[in-house]
Amino acid sequence: MVNIMADKQKLSAFMDGDLIDNALIDALEKDQESKQTWQNYHLIGDVMRGDEPQSLDWNIAESVASALENEPAHTSDIVMPIESQPTPAQAKRLLPAWITQFGQVAVAACVSLAVGLRGAAVLWARPCAA
C-alpha cells in the first residue's frame, strides 16, 4: 500500500521516469489503494497540464455517507450537574478585605498620576527666566 510518504515520493519519481522499482510496480498491481493513488496522481498531472477529463466522476456524497456510517453516534445521555452560583452578597463576603478596597486605591493612584503629569507639563511649558 502506498500510504507512507517515502512510498508516495517513490511513486511520484516512478511517474516522472526517474525511478524504476519492481516492488512498487508489484504493489501497484496488487493493492487497490495503490491503484487509486496512481490514478489520482495521473489526474493531478492531467489537470496541471490542462488535459483534465471532460466529466469527472466525483462521488462525494457516497464517501461522506460512508464516513458518517462509521462515525460513532454522539448521545446526550450524560447530564452535567449545574453548580449553583453565589449571590453577589455571598461572593463579596468570600473576598478578602484588601480586594474590596483595591478599587478605591486604584482610583486614587490614577488621580494622583494625572495631577502629577499635569503639574509637570505646566512646569515644562514655562519659559525659563534669564
PDB file of C-alpha atoms in Angstrom:
ATOM      1  CA  MET A   1       0.000   0.000   0.000  1.00  0.00           C
ATOM      2  CA  VAL A   2       1.398   3.370  -0.967  1.00  0.00           C
ATOM      3  CA  ASN A   3       0.464   5.389   2.093  1.00  0.00           C
ATOM      4  CA  ILE A   4       3.860   6.190   3.573  1.00  0.00           C
ATOM      5  CA  MET A   5       5.418   9.485   2.463  1.00  0.00           C
ATOM      6  CA  ALA A   6       8.570   7.761   1.183  1.00  0.00           C
ATOM      7  CA  ASP A   7       6.475   5.389  -0.938  1.00  0.00           C
ATOM      8  CA  LYS A   8       4.498   8.322  -2.327  1.00  0.00           C
ATOM      9  CA  GLN A   9       7.748  10.018  -3.237  1.00  0.00           C
ATOM     10  CA  LYS A  10       8.877   6.824  -4.966  1.00  0.00           C
ATOM     11  CA  LEU A  11       5.576   6.713  -6.827  1.00  0.00           C
ATOM     12  CA  SER A  12       5.990  10.318  -7.926  1.00  0.00           C
ATOM     13  CA  ALA A  13       9.558   9.633  -9.088  1.00  0.00           C
ATOM     14  CA  PHE A  14       8.346   6.499 -10.910  1.00  0.00           C
ATOM     15  CA  MET A  15       5.682   8.527 -12.717  1.00  0.00           C
ATOM     16  CA  ASP A  16       8.329  11.095 -13.722  1.00  0.00           C
ATOM     17  CA  GLY A  17      10.519   8.298 -15.120  1.00  0.00           C
ATOM     18  CA  ASP A  18      13.263   8.917 -12.564  1.00  0.00           C
ATOM     19  CA  LEU A  19      12.907   5.599 -10.725  1.00  0.00           C
ATOM     20  CA  ILE A  20      12.166   2.005 -11.651  1.00  0.00           C
ATOM     21  CA  ASP A  21      11.243  -0.066  -8.622  1.00  0.00           C
ATOM     22  CA  ASN A  22       9.860  -3.597  -9.125  1.00  0.00           C
ATOM     23  CA  ALA A  23       8.459  -3.742  -5.597  1.00  0.00           C
ATOM     24  CA  LEU A  24       6.495  -0.558  -6.270  1.00  0.00           C
ATOM     25  CA  ILE A  25       5.184  -1.991  -9.529  1.00  0.00           C
ATOM     26  CA  ASP A  26       4.035  -5.140  -7.690  1.00  0.00           C
ATOM     27  CA  ALA A  27       2.300  -3.007  -5.052  1.00  0.00           C
ATOM     28  CA  LEU A  28       0.534  -1.025  -7.764  1.00  0.00           C
ATOM     29  CA  GLU A  29      -0.690  -4.234  -9.391  1.00  0.00           C
ATOM     30  CA  LYS A  30      -1.961  -5.886  -6.202  1.00  0.00           C
ATOM     31  CA  ASP A  31      -3.186  -3.121  -3.908  1.00  0.00           C
ATOM     32  CA  GLN A  32      -6.429  -1.282  -4.662  1.00  0.00           C
ATOM     33  CA  GLU A  33      -5.397   1.765  -2.636  1.00  0.00           C
ATOM     34  CA  SER A  34      -2.126   1.944  -4.546  1.00  0.00           C
ATOM     35  CA  LYS A  35      -4.054   1.829  -7.818  1.00  0.00           C
ATOM     36  CA  GLN A  36      -6.282   4.655  -6.598  1.00  0.00           C
ATOM     37  CA  THR A  37      -3.229   6.716  -5.630  1.00  0.00           C
ATOM     38  CA  TRP A  38      -1.743   6.063  -9.072  1.00  0.00           C
ATOM     39  CA  GLN A  39      -4.959   7.242 -10.740  1.00  0.00           C
ATOM     40  CA  ASN A  40      -5.141  10.317  -8.506  1.00  0.00           C
ATOM     41  CA  TYR A  41      -1.562  11.289  -9.323  1.00  0.00           C
ATOM     42  CA  HIS A  42      -2.242  10.943 -13.024  1.00  0.00           C
ATOM     43  CA  LEU A  43      -5.423  13.001 -12.695  1.00  0.00           C
ATOM     44  CA  ILE A  44      -3.473  15.700 -10.842  1.00  0.00           C
ATOM     45  CA  GLY A  45      -0.845  15.717 -13.589  1.00  0.00           C
ATOM     46  CA  ASP A  46      -3.520  15.920 -16.295  1.00  0.00           C
ATOM     47  CA  VAL A  47      -5.216  18.845 -14.583  1.00  0.00           C
ATOM     48  CA  MET A  48      -1.905  20.655 -14.125  1.00  0.00           C
ATOM     49  CA  ARG A  49      -1.207  20.269 -17.856  1.00  0.00           C
ATOM     50  CA  GLY A  50      -4.742  21.391 -18.739  1.00  0.00           C
ATOM     51  CA  ASP A  51      -5.739  17.956 -20.046  1.00  0.00           C
ATOM     52  CA  GLU A  52      -8.436  17.247 -17.485  1.00  0.00           C
ATOM     53  CA  PRO A  53     -11.186  14.803 -18.447  1.00  0.00           C
ATOM     54  CA  GLN A  54     -14.477  16.271 -19.678  1.00  0.00           C
ATOM     55  CA  SER A  55     -16.559  14.581 -16.990  1.00  0.00           C
ATOM     56  CA  LEU A  56     -15.131  13.768 -13.608  1.00  0.00           C
ATOM     57  CA  ASP A  57     -16.869  11.108 -11.563  1.00  0.00           C
ATOM     58  CA  TRP A  58     -16.744  12.717  -8.131  1.00  0.00           C
ATOM     59  CA  ASN A  59     -18.881  10.687  -5.778  1.00  0.00           C
ATOM     60  CA  ILE A  60     -18.505  12.872  -2.724  1.00  0.00           C
ATOM     61  CA  ALA A  61     -21.948  12.050  -1.303  1.00  0.00           C
ATOM     62  CA  GLU A  62     -21.124   8.354  -1.109  1.00  0.00           C
ATOM     63  CA  SER A  63     -17.822   8.922   0.661  1.00  0.00           C
ATOM     64  CA  VAL A  64     -19.434  11.315   3.147  1.00  0.00           C
ATOM     65  CA  ALA A  65     -22.264   8.862   3.812  1.00  0.00           C
ATOM     66  CA  SER A  66     -19.736   6.083   4.338  1.00  0.00           C
ATOM     67  CA  ALA A  67     -17.720   8.205   6.748  1.00  0.00           C
ATOM     68  CA  LEU A  68     -20.873   9.102   8.689  1.00  0.00           C
ATOM     69  CA  GLU A  69     -21.867   5.451   8.961  1.00  0.00           C
ATOM     70  CA  ASN A  70     -18.501   4.629  10.514  1.00  0.00           C
ATOM     71  CA  GLU A  71     -18.698   7.598  12.896  1.00  0.00           C
ATOM     72  CA  PRO A  72     -19.699   6.655  16.441  1.00  0.00           C
ATOM     73  CA  ALA A  73     -23.041   8.067  17.488  1.00  0.00           C
ATOM     74  CA  HIS A  74     -22.989  11.020  19.844  1.00  0.00           C
ATOM     75  CA  THR A  75     -25.553  10.803  22.580  1.00  0.00           C
ATOM     76  CA  SER A  76     -26.655  13.337  25.131  1.00  0.00           C
ATOM     77  CA  ASP A  77     -27.239  10.829  27.925  1.00  0.00           C
ATOM     78  CA  ILE A  78     -24.561  12.455  30.040  1.00  0.00           C
ATOM     79  CA  VAL A  79     -26.048  15.158  32.209  1.00  0.00           C
ATOM     80  CA  MET A  80     -23.600  17.648  33.618  1.00  0.00           C
ATOM     81  CA  PRO A  81     -24.503  18.853  37.100  1.00  0.00           C
ATOM     82  CA  ILE A  82     -25.284  22.545  37.288  1.00  0.00           C
ATOM     83  CA  GLU A  83     -23.370  24.308  40.006  1.00  0.00           C
ATOM     84  CA  SER A  84     -25.200  26.938  41.962  1.00  0.00           C
ATOM     85  CA  GLN A  85     -23.753  30.414  41.684  1.00  0.00           C
ATOM     86  CA  PRO A  86     -23.282  32.537  44.802  1.00  0.00           C
ATOM     87  CA  THR A  87     -25.303  35.702  45.168  1.00  0.00           C
ATOM     88  CA  PRO A  88     -23.355  38.990  44.983  1.00  0.00           C
ATOM     89  CA  ALA A  89     -23.577  39.394  48.763  1.00  0.00           C
ATOM     90  CA  GLN A  90     -22.173  35.906  49.314  1.00  0.00           C
ATOM     91  CA  ALA A  91     -19.388  36.493  46.802  1.00  0.00           C
ATOM     92  CA  LYS A  92     -18.460  39.779  48.480  1.00  0.00           C
ATOM     93  CA  ARG A  93     -18.171  38.061  51.834  1.00  0.00           C
ATOM     94  CA  LEU A  94     -15.802  35.479  50.339  1.00  0.00           C
ATOM     95  CA  LEU A  95     -13.341  38.128  49.124  1.00  0.00           C
ATOM     96  CA  PRO A  96     -10.522  39.336  51.388  1.00  0.00           C
ATOM     97  CA  ALA A  97     -10.920  42.865  52.784  1.00  0.00           C
ATOM     98  CA  TRP A  98      -7.968  44.280  50.839  1.00  0.00           C
ATOM     99  CA  ILE A  99      -9.567  43.368  47.491  1.00  0.00           C
ATOM    100  CA  THR A 100     -12.714  45.346  48.268  1.00  0.00           C
ATOM    101  CA  GLN A 101     -10.578  48.432  48.931  1.00  0.00           C
ATOM    102  CA  PHE A 102      -8.372  47.843  45.896  1.00  0.00           C
ATOM    103  CA  GLY A 103     -10.698  49.772  43.572  1.00  0.00           C
ATOM    104  CA  GLN A 104     -10.574  52.839  45.781  1.00  0.00           C
ATOM    105  CA  VAL A 105      -6.785  52.708  45.952  1.00  0.00           C
ATOM    106  CA  ALA A 106      -6.544  52.307  42.157  1.00  0.00           C
ATOM    107  CA  VAL A 107      -8.730  55.363  41.536  1.00  0.00           C
ATOM    108  CA  ALA A 108      -6.686  57.438  43.986  1.00  0.00           C
ATOM    109  CA  ALA A 109      -3.457  56.363  42.272  1.00  0.00           C
ATOM    110  CA  CYS A 110      -4.784  57.311  38.826  1.00  0.00           C
ATOM    111  CA  VAL A 111      -5.893  60.748  40.052  1.00  0.00           C
ATOM    112  CA  SER A 112      -2.501  61.335  41.672  1.00  0.00           C
ATOM    113  CA  LEU A 113      -0.742  60.340  38.457  1.00  0.00           C
ATOM    114  CA  ALA A 114      -2.910  62.670  36.357  1.00  0.00           C
ATOM    115  CA  VAL A 115      -2.318  65.602  38.705  1.00  0.00           C
ATOM    116  CA  GLY A 116       1.412  64.921  38.761  1.00  0.00           C
ATOM    117  CA  LEU A 117       1.661  64.711  34.970  1.00  0.00           C
ATOM    118  CA  ARG A 118      -0.394  67.893  34.554  1.00  0.00           C
ATOM    119  CA  GLY A 119       1.855  69.727  37.009  1.00  0.00           C
ATOM    120  CA  ALA A 120       4.972  68.529  35.230  1.00  0.00           C
ATOM    121  CA  ALA A 121       3.547  69.631  31.867  1.00  0.00           C
ATOM    122  CA  VAL A 122       2.818  73.091  33.234  1.00  0.00           C
ATOM    123  CA  LEU A 123       6.296  73.426  34.677  1.00  0.00           C
ATOM    124  CA  TRP A 124       7.892  72.151  31.494  1.00  0.00           C
ATOM    125  CA  ALA A 125       5.954  74.600  29.339  1.00  0.00           C
ATOM    126  CA  ARG A 126       7.066  77.689  31.300  1.00  0.00           C
ATOM    127  CA  PRO A 127       9.861  79.644  29.746  1.00  0.00           C
ATOM    128  CA  CYS A 128      12.964  79.908  31.846  1.00  0.00           C
ATOM    129  CA  ALA A 129      13.672  83.318  33.343  1.00  0.00           C
ATOM    130  CA  ALA A 130      17.117  84.521  32.352  1.00  0.00           C
TER     131      ALA A 130
END
